[in-house]
Coordinates of C-alpha atoms in Angstrom, one line a residue:
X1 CA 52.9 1.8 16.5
X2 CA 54.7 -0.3 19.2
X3 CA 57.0 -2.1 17.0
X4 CA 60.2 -0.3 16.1
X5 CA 61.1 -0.3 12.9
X6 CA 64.7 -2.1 12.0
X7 CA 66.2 0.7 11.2
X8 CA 65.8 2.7 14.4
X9 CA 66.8 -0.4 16.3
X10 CA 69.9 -0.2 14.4
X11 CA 71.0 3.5 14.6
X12 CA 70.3 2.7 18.3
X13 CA 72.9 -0.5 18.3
X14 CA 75.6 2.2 16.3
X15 CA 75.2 4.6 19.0
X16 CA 75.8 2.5 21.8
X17 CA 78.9 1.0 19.7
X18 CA 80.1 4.4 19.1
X19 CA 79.5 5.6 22.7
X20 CA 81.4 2.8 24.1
X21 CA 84.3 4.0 22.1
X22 CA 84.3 7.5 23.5
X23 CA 83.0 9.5 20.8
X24 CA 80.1 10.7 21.6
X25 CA 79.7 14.0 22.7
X26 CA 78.3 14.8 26.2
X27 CA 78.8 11.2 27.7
X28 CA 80.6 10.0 30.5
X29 CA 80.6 11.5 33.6
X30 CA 83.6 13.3 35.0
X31 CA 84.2 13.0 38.5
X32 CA 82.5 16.2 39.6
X33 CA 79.2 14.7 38.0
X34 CA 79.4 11.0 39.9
X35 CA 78.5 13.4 42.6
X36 CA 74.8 13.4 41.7
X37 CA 72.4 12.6 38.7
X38 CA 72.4 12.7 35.3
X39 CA 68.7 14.1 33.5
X40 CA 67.8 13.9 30.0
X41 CA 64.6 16.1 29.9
X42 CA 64.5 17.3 26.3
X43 CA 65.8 20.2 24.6
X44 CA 63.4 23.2 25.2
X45 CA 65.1 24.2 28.4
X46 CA 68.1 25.1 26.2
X47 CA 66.2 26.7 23.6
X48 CA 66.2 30.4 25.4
X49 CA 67.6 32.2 28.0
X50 CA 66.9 31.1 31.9
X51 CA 66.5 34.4 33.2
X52 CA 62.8 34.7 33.8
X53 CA 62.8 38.4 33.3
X54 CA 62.2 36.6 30.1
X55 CA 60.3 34.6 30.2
X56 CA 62.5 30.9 31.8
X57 CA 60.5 28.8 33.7
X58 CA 56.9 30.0 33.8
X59 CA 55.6 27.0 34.7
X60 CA 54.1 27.4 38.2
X61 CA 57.1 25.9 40.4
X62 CA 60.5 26.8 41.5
X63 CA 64.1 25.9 40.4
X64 CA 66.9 28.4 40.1
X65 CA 64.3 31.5 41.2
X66 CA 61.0 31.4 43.4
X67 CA 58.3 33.1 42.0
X68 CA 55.5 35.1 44.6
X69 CA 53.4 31.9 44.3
X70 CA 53.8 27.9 42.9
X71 CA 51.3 25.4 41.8
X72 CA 50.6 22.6 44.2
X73 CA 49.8 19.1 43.0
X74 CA 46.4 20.3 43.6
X75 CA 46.5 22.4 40.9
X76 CA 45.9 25.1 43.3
X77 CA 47.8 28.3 44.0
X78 CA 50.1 28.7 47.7
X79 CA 52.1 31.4 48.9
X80 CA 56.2 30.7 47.8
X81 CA 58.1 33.7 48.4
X82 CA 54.6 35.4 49.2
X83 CA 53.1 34.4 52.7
X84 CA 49.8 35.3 52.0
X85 CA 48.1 37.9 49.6
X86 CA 44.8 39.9 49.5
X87 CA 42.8 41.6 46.6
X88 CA 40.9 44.9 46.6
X89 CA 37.2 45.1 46.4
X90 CA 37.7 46.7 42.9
X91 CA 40.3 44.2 41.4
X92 CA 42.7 47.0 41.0
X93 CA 44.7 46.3 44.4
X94 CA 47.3 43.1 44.7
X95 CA 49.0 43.0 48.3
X96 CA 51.6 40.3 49.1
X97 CA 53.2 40.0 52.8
X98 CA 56.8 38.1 52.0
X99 CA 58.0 35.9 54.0
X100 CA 61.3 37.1 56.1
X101 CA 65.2 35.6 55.9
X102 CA 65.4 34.4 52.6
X103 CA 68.4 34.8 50.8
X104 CA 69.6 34.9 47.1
X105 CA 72.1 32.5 45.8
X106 CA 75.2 35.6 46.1
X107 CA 74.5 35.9 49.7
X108 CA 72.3 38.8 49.5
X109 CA 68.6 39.2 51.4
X110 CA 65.5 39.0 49.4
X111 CA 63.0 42.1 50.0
X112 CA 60.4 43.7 48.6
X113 CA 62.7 45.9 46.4
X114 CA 63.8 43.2 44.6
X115 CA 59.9 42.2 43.9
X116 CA 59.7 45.7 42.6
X117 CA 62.5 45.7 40.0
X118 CA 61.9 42.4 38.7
X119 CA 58.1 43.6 37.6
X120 CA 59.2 46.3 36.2
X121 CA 61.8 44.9 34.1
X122 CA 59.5 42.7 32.6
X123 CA 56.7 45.5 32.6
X124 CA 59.2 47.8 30.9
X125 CA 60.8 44.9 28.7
X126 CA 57.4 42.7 28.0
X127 CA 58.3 42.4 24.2
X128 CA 61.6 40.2 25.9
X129 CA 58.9 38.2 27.8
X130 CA 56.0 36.5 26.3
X131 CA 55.1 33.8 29.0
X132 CA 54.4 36.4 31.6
X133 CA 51.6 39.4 30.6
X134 CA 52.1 42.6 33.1
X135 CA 50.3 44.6 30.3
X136 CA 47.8 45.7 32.8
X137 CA 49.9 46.3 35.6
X138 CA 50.0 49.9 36.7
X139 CA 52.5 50.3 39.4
X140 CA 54.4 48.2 41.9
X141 CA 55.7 49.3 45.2
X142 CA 57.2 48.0 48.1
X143 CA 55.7 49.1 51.0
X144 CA 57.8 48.2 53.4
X145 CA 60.8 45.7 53.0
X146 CA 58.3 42.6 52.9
X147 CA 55.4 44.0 51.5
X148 CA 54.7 44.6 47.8
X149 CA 51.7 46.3 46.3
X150 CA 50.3 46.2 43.1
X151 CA 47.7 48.2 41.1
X152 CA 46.0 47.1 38.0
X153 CA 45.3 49.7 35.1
X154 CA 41.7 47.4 34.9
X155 CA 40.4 44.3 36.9
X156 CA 42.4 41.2 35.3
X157 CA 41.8 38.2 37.8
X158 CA 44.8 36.1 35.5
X159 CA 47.1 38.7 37.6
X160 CA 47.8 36.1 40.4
X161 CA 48.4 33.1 37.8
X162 CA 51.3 35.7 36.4
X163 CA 52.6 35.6 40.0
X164 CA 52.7 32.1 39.6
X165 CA 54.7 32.4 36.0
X166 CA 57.5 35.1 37.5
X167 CA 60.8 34.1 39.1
X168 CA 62.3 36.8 41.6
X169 CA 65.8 38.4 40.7
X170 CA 68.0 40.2 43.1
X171 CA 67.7 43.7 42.2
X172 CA 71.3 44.9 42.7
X173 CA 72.8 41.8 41.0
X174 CA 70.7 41.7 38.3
X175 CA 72.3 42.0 34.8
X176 CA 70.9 40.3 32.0
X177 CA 73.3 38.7 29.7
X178 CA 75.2 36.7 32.8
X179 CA 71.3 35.7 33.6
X180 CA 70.7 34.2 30.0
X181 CA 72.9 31.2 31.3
X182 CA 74.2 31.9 35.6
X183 CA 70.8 33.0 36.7
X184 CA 70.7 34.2 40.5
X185 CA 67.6 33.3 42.7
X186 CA 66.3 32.3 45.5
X187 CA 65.6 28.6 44.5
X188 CA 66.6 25.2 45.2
X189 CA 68.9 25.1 42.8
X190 CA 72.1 27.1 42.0
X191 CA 73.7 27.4 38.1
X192 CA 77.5 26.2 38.3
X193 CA 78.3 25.4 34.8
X194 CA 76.6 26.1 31.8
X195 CA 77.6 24.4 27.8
X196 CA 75.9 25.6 25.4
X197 CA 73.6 23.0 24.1
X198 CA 75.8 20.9 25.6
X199 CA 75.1 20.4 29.6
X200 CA 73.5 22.3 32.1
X201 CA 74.8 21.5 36.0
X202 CA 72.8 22.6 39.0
X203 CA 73.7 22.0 42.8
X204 CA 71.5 21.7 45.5
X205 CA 71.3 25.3 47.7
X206 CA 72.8 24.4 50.8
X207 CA 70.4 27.9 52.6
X208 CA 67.2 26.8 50.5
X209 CA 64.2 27.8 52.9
X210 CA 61.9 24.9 51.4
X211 CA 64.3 22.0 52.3
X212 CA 67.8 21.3 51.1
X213 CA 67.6 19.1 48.2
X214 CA 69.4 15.2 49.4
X215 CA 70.7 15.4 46.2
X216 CA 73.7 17.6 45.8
X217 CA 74.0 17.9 42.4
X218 CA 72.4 17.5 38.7
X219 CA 73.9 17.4 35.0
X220 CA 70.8 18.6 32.8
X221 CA 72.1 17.0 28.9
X222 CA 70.7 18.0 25.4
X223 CA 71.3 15.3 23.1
X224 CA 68.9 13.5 20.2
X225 CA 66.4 11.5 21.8
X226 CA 68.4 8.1 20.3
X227 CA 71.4 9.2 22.0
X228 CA 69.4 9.3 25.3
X229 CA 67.8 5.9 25.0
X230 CA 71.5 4.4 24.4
X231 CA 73.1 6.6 27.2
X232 CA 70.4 5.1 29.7
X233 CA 71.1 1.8 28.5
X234 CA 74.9 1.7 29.6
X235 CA 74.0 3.8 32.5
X236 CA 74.9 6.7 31.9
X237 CA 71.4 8.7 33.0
X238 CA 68.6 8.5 35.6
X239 CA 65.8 10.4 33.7
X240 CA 65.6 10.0 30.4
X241 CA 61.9 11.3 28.9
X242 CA 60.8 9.7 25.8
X243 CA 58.6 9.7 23.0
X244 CA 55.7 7.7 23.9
X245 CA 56.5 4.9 21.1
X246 CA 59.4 4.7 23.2
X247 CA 57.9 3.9 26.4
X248 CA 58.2 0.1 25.4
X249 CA 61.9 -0.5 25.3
X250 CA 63.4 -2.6 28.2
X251 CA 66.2 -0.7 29.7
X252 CA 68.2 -2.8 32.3
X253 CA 67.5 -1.2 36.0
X254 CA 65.3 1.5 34.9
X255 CA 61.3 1.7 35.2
X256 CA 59.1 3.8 33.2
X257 CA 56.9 6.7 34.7
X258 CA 54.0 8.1 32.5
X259 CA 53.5 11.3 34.5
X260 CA 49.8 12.8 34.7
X261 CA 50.2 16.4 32.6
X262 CA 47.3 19.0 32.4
X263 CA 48.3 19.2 28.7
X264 CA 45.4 18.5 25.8
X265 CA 45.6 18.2 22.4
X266 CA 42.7 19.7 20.1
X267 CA 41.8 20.4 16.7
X268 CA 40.3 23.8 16.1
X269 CA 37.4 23.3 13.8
X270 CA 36.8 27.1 12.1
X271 CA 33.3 27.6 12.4
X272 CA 32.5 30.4 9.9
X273 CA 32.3 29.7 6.1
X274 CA 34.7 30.8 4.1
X275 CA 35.5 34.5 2.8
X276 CA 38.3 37.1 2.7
X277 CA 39.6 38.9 5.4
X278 CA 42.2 41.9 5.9
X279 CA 44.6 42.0 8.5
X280 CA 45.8 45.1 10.9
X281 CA 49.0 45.0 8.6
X282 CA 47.0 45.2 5.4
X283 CA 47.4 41.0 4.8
X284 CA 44.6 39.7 2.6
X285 CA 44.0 36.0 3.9
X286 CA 41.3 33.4 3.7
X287 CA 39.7 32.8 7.0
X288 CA 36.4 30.4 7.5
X289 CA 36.3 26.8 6.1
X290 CA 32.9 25.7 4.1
X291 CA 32.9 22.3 5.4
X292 CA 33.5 22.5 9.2
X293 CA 31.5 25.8 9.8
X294 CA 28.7 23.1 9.3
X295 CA 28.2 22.1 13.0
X296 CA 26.8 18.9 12.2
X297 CA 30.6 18.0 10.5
X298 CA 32.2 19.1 13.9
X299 CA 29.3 16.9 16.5
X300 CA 29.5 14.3 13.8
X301 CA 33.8 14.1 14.4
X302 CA 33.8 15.3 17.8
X303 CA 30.6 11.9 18.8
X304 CA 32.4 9.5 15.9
X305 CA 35.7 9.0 16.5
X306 CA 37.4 6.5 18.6
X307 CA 39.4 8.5 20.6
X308 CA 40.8 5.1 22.6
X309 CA 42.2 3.6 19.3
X310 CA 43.6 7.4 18.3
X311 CA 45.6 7.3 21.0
X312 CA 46.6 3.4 21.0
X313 CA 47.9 4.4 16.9
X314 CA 49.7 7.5 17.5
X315 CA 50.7 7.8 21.3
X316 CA 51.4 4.2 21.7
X317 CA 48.1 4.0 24.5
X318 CA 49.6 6.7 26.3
X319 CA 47.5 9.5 27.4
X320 CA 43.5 10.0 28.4
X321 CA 41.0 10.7 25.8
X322 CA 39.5 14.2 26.3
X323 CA 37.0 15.8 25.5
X324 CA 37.8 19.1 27.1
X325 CA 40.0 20.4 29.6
X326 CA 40.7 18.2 32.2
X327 CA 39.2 17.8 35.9
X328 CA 42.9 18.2 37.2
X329 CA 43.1 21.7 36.6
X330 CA 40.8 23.9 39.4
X331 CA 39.0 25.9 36.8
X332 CA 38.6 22.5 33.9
X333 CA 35.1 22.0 33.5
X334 CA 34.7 19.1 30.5
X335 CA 31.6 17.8 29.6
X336 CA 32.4 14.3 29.3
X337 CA 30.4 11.8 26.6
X338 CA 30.5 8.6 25.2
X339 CA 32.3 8.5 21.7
X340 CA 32.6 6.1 18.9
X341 CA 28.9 6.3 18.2
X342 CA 29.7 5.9 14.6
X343 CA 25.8 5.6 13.3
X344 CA 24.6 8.4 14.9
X345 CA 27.4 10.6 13.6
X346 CA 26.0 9.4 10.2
X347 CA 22.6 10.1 11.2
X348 CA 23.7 13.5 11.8
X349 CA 25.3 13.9 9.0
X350 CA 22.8 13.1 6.4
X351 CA 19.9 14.9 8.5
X352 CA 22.0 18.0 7.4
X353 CA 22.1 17.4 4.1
X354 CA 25.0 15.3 3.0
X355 CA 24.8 12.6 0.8
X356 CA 27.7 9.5 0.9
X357 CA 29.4 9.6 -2.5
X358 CA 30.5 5.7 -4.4
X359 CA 33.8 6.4 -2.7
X360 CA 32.5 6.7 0.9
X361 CA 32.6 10.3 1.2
X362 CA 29.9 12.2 2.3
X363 CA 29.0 15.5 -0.7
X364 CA 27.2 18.1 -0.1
X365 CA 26.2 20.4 -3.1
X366 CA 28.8 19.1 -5.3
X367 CA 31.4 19.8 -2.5
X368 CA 33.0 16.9 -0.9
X369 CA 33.5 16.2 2.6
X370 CA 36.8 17.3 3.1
X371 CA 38.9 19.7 4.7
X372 CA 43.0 19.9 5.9
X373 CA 44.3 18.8 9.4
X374 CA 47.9 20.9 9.9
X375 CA 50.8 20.6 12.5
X376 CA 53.5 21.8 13.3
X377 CA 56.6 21.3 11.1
X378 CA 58.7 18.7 13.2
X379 CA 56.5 17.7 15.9
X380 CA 55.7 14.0 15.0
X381 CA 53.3 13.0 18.1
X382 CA 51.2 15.5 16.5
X383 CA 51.4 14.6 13.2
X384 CA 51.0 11.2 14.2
X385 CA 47.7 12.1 16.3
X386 CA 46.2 13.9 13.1
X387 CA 46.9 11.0 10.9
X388 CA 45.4 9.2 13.1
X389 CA 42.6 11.2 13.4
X390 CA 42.0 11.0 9.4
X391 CA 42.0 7.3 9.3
X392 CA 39.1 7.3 12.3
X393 CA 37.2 10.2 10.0
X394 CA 37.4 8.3 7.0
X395 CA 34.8 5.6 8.6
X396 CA 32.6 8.3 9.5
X397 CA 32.7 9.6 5.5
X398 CA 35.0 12.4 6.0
X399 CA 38.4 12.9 4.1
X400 CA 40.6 14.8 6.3
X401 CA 44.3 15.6 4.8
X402 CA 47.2 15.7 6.9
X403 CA 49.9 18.4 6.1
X404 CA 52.9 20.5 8.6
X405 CA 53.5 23.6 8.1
X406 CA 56.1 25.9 10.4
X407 CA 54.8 27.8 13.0
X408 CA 55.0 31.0 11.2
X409 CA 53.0 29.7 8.2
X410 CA 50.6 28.2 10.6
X411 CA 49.4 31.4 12.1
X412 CA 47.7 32.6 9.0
X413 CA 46.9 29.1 7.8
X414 CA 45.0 28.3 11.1
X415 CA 42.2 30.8 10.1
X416 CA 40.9 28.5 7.3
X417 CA 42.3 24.4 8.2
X418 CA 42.2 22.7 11.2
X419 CA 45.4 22.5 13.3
X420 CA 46.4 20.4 16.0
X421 CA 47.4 22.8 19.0
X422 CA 48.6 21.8 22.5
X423 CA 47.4 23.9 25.4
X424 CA 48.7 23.1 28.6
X425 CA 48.9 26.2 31.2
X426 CA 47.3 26.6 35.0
X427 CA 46.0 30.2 33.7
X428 CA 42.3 30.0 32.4
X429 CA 42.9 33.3 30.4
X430 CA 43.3 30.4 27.4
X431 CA 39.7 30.4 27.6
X432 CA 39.8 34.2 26.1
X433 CA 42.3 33.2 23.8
X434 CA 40.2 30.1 22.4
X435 CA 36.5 31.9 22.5
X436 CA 36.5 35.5 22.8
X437 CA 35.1 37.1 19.7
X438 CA 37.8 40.1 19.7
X439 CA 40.5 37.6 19.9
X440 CA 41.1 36.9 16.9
X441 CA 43.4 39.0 14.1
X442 CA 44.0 36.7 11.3
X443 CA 47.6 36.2 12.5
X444 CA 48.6 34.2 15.6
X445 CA 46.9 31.4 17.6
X446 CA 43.9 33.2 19.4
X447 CA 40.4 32.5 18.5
X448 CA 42.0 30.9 14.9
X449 CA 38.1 29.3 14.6
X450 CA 36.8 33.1 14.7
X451 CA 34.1 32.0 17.5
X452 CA 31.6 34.7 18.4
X453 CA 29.2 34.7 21.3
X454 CA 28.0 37.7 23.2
X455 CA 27.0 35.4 26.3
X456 CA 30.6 33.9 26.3
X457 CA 31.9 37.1 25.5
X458 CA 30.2 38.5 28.7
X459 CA 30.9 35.5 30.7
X460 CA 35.0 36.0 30.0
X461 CA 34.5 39.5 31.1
X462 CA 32.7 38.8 34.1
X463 CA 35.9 36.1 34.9
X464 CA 38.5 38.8 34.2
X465 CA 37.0 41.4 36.1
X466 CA 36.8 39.3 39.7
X467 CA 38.4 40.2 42.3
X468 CA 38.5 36.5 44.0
X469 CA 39.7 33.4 42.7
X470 CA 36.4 31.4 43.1
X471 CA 34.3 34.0 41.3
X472 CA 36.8 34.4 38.3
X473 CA 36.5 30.0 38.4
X474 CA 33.1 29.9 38.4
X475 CA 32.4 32.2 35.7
X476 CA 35.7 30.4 33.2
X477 CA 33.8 26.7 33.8
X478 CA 30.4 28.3 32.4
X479 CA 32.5 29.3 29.2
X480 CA 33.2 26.1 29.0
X481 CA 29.7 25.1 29.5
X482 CA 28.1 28.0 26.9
X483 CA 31.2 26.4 24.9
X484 CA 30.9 22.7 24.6
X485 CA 27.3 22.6 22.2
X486 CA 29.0 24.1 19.7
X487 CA 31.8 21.4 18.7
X488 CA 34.5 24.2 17.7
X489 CA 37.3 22.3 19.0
X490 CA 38.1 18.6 18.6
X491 CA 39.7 17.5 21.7
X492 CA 41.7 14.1 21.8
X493 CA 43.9 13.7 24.0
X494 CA 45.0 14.5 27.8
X495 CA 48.6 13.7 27.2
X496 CA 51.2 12.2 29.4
X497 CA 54.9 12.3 29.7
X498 CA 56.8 9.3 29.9
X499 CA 60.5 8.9 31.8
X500 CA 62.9 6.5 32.0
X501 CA 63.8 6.5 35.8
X502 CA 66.7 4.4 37.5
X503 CA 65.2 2.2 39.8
X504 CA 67.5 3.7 42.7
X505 CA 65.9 7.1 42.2
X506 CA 62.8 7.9 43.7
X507 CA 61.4 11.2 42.0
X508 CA 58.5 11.5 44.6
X509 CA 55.4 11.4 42.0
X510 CA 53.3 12.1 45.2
X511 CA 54.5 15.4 45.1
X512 CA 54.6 15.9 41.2
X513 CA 52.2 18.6 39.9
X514 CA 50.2 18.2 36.7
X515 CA 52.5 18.7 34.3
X516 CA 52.3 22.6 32.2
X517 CA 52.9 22.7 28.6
X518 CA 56.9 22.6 28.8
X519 CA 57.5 19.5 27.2
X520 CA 59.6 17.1 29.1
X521 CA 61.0 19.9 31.6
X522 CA 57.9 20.0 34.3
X523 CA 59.8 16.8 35.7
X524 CA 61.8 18.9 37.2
X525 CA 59.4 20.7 39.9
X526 CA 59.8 18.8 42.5
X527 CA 63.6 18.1 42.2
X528 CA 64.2 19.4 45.1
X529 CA 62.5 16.2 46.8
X530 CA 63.6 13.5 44.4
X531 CA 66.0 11.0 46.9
X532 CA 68.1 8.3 45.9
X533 CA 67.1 4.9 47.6

């Protein structure tokens, strides 16, 4: 996987031939831009709006708009625009006390009214807003000016992580087609031009109350990842991320940075045999799979593979084999084991019943061991990890088939084949969406595997309904515990995210948090500290 093939070498070589002539789109600085950096961070960022009414931004940190609370590289949870905050005895209750002399990017003073309106324009617009889930918020009021309280129809303990996801907008400047590109916070960073698919620029907020940023201003460009590479070659960026068969490439007076991410990828496994099933809109579908609802298939993948050599084949070695989800995230509980234990997955195996064929596959009852791997349509890392996964399941006797399918297609197709998903978020409510029996409806990506447990049931419950952090904590790492015996999810790899960095810019990976599930964007938490040297 670390060799480049001649052909990508050369549409690289055109690029930087036609970029030196002027054609490319998007290169070259002007003069206003020589004035600070130039990112590449991947596409997603333009993909949607950036108001965070819906939805922009959810990761856990600020950039144009503060949220109540932000991640710290801890993976913990501090007061942002929030000082400090308090929880009823019955879970119902959610008090903030807001910190005092913040102002928005127009001038104006942030209150508690402003808290207010941007809740309820979510609440009141949550089909506009999927990364953010008020569904069980009753009420919100301010108080006072700097006091905000909210009740909860029912306990839901993933409240706070939502105060984490939900960037404040002024509530008398608020409108929301200007917000879809000029968004209007309280960040470190103010909107001044916006190209569609073309550039974002950003400057640094001269009246930011966490720190002016020493760099004044940043060009955010969406281009192919080729035209990246060859625009950091002649200098023309100071992050670039890359694919991880990227990471490789020499590129004169730049370093690269594989950046620790709280992001895994699994394979669900369904664990029910195969039958019919009838969906709330009528939808007849196949859920269940005959081969992997056999547990001793799932142990016998999950103890088998080499999950070293998976990664070395399709991530180019980057990335930390998992086996659950990992210890940088407060609430990560993995139960950690040795794999590549290739004769014992046999032994397991044929202590269940199946028999290895003349063609090295293992039968059982005239059905072979075999079952489909899917991901999504255009996603190659993860295409490239399920291939990989097949060729590593083929010397344990299982023939796994590799197909993508589009997102839409997968959500029905997930009920009966394996897929690979990513989950990467600082909310444990994933843990619902991965275990709890009522989960799943046939369409969508909760509980795919249809998993049923009344003691994991009970034990999600019991973490919903807590009114304190540590409770709700304790109760989400003994899921994971009741969990991990049963093999329903095939985790590989703790992925990283590599960057191309200039060597005169220090992006302060001290103060980098784990990075979310946003791709190549979460580089961009800490911008606010990155210095050049």
């Amino acid at each position: 996987m670390k060799n480049k093939s001649l052909l990508k070498k050369g549409i690289g070589i055109l690029l930087l031939l036609i970029m030196s002539a002027g054609v490319l789109s998007g290169c070259g600085k002007t003069s206003s831009e020589e004035e600070g950096i130039s990112v590449y961070i991947g596409g997603t960022i333009f993909d949607g709006s950036l108001d965070p009414v819906k939805g922009a931004m959810s990761y856990g940190y600020p950039f144009t708009n503060n949220a109540l609370t932000k991640v710290t590289p801890e993976s913990e949870y501090t007061g942002d625009l929030a000082s400090d905050w308090k929880i009823s005895e019955d879970a119902l209750t959610y008090t903030f006390n807001l910190k005092e002399g913040i102002k928005f990017h127009d001038g104006s003073d942030f209150t508690a009214e402003d808290v207010v309106f941007t809740y309820n324009e979510v609440k009141n617009n949550q089909g506009n807003n999927e990364n953010v889930d008020l569904s069980r918020m009753e009420s919100a009021e301010a108080t006072d000016d700097y006091t905000v309280t909210f009740k909860l129809s029912e306990p839901y303990s993933s409240f706070l992580d939502q105060t984490a996801c939900l960037g404040i907008v002024p509530s008398d400047g608020y409108d929301s087609k200007t917000f879809d590109t000029v968004p209007i916070g309280t960040g470190p960073w103010k909107v001044i031009q916006y190209d569609t698919a073309q550039k974002i620029i950003v400057q640094a907020n001269e009246d930011y109350y966490g720190g002016v940023p020493s760099i004044k201003q940043v060009t955010i460009l969406n281009m192919e990842e080729d035209t990246a590479i060859a625009n950091a070659k002649s200098g023309e960026l100071d992050v670039v991320m890359v694919d991880p068969n990227y990471a490789d490439e020499e590129v004169k007076g730049m370093h690269i940075e594989n950046l620790e991410t709280m992001d895994v990828r699994q394979i669900s496994l369904p664990v029910t045999a195969e039958t019919s099933y009838i969906t709330e809109d009528g939808q007849k579908i196949i859920v269940g799979n005959n081969v992997t609802s056999d547990k001793a298939v799932r142990q016998a993948l999950a103890i088998g593979i080499d999950r070293q050599k998976i990664i070395n084949d399709a991530l180019n070695g980057i990335g930390k084999p998992a086996e659950g989800f990992t210890s940088n995230l407060v609430w990560g509980n993995t139960t950690s084991y040795e794999d590549n234990r290739k004769d014992e997955a046999a032994e397991l195996l044929e202590a269940a019943g199946w028999i290895k064929g003349d063609d090295g596959i293992y039968e059982k009852n005239g059905k072979k061991c075999e079952f489909t791997i899917l991901s999504p349509s255009g996603d190659t890392a993860r295409y490239q990890l399920a291939a990989a996964v097949a060729e590593e399941a083929k010397t344990l006797g299982i023939k796994i088939d590799v197909d993508q399918k589009t997102w839409d297609e997968l959500s029905t197709a997930a009920a009966s084949n394996g897929v690979v998903w990513g989950w990467g978020q600082f909310d444990p409510v994933v843990l619902k969406n991965l275990f709890y029996s009522d989960s799943f409806t046939g369409n969508g990506t909760s509980n795919t595997i249809r998993y049923s447990d009344a003691e994991v049931d009970k034990l999600v419950e019991e973490a919903l309904n807590s009114n304190n952090r540590e409770d709700a904590v304790k109760a989400w790492k003994e899921v994971q515990t009741a969990t991990a015996d049963d093999y329903a999810y095939l985790y590989i790899v703790n992925i990283e995210h590599s960057y191309f960095v200039k060597d005169d810019l220090d992006i302060s990976v001290d103060t980098q948090i784990p990075h979310p599930h946003g791709h190549g964007a979460p580089v961009i938490n800490n911008m606010n500290e990155w210095t050049l040297k």
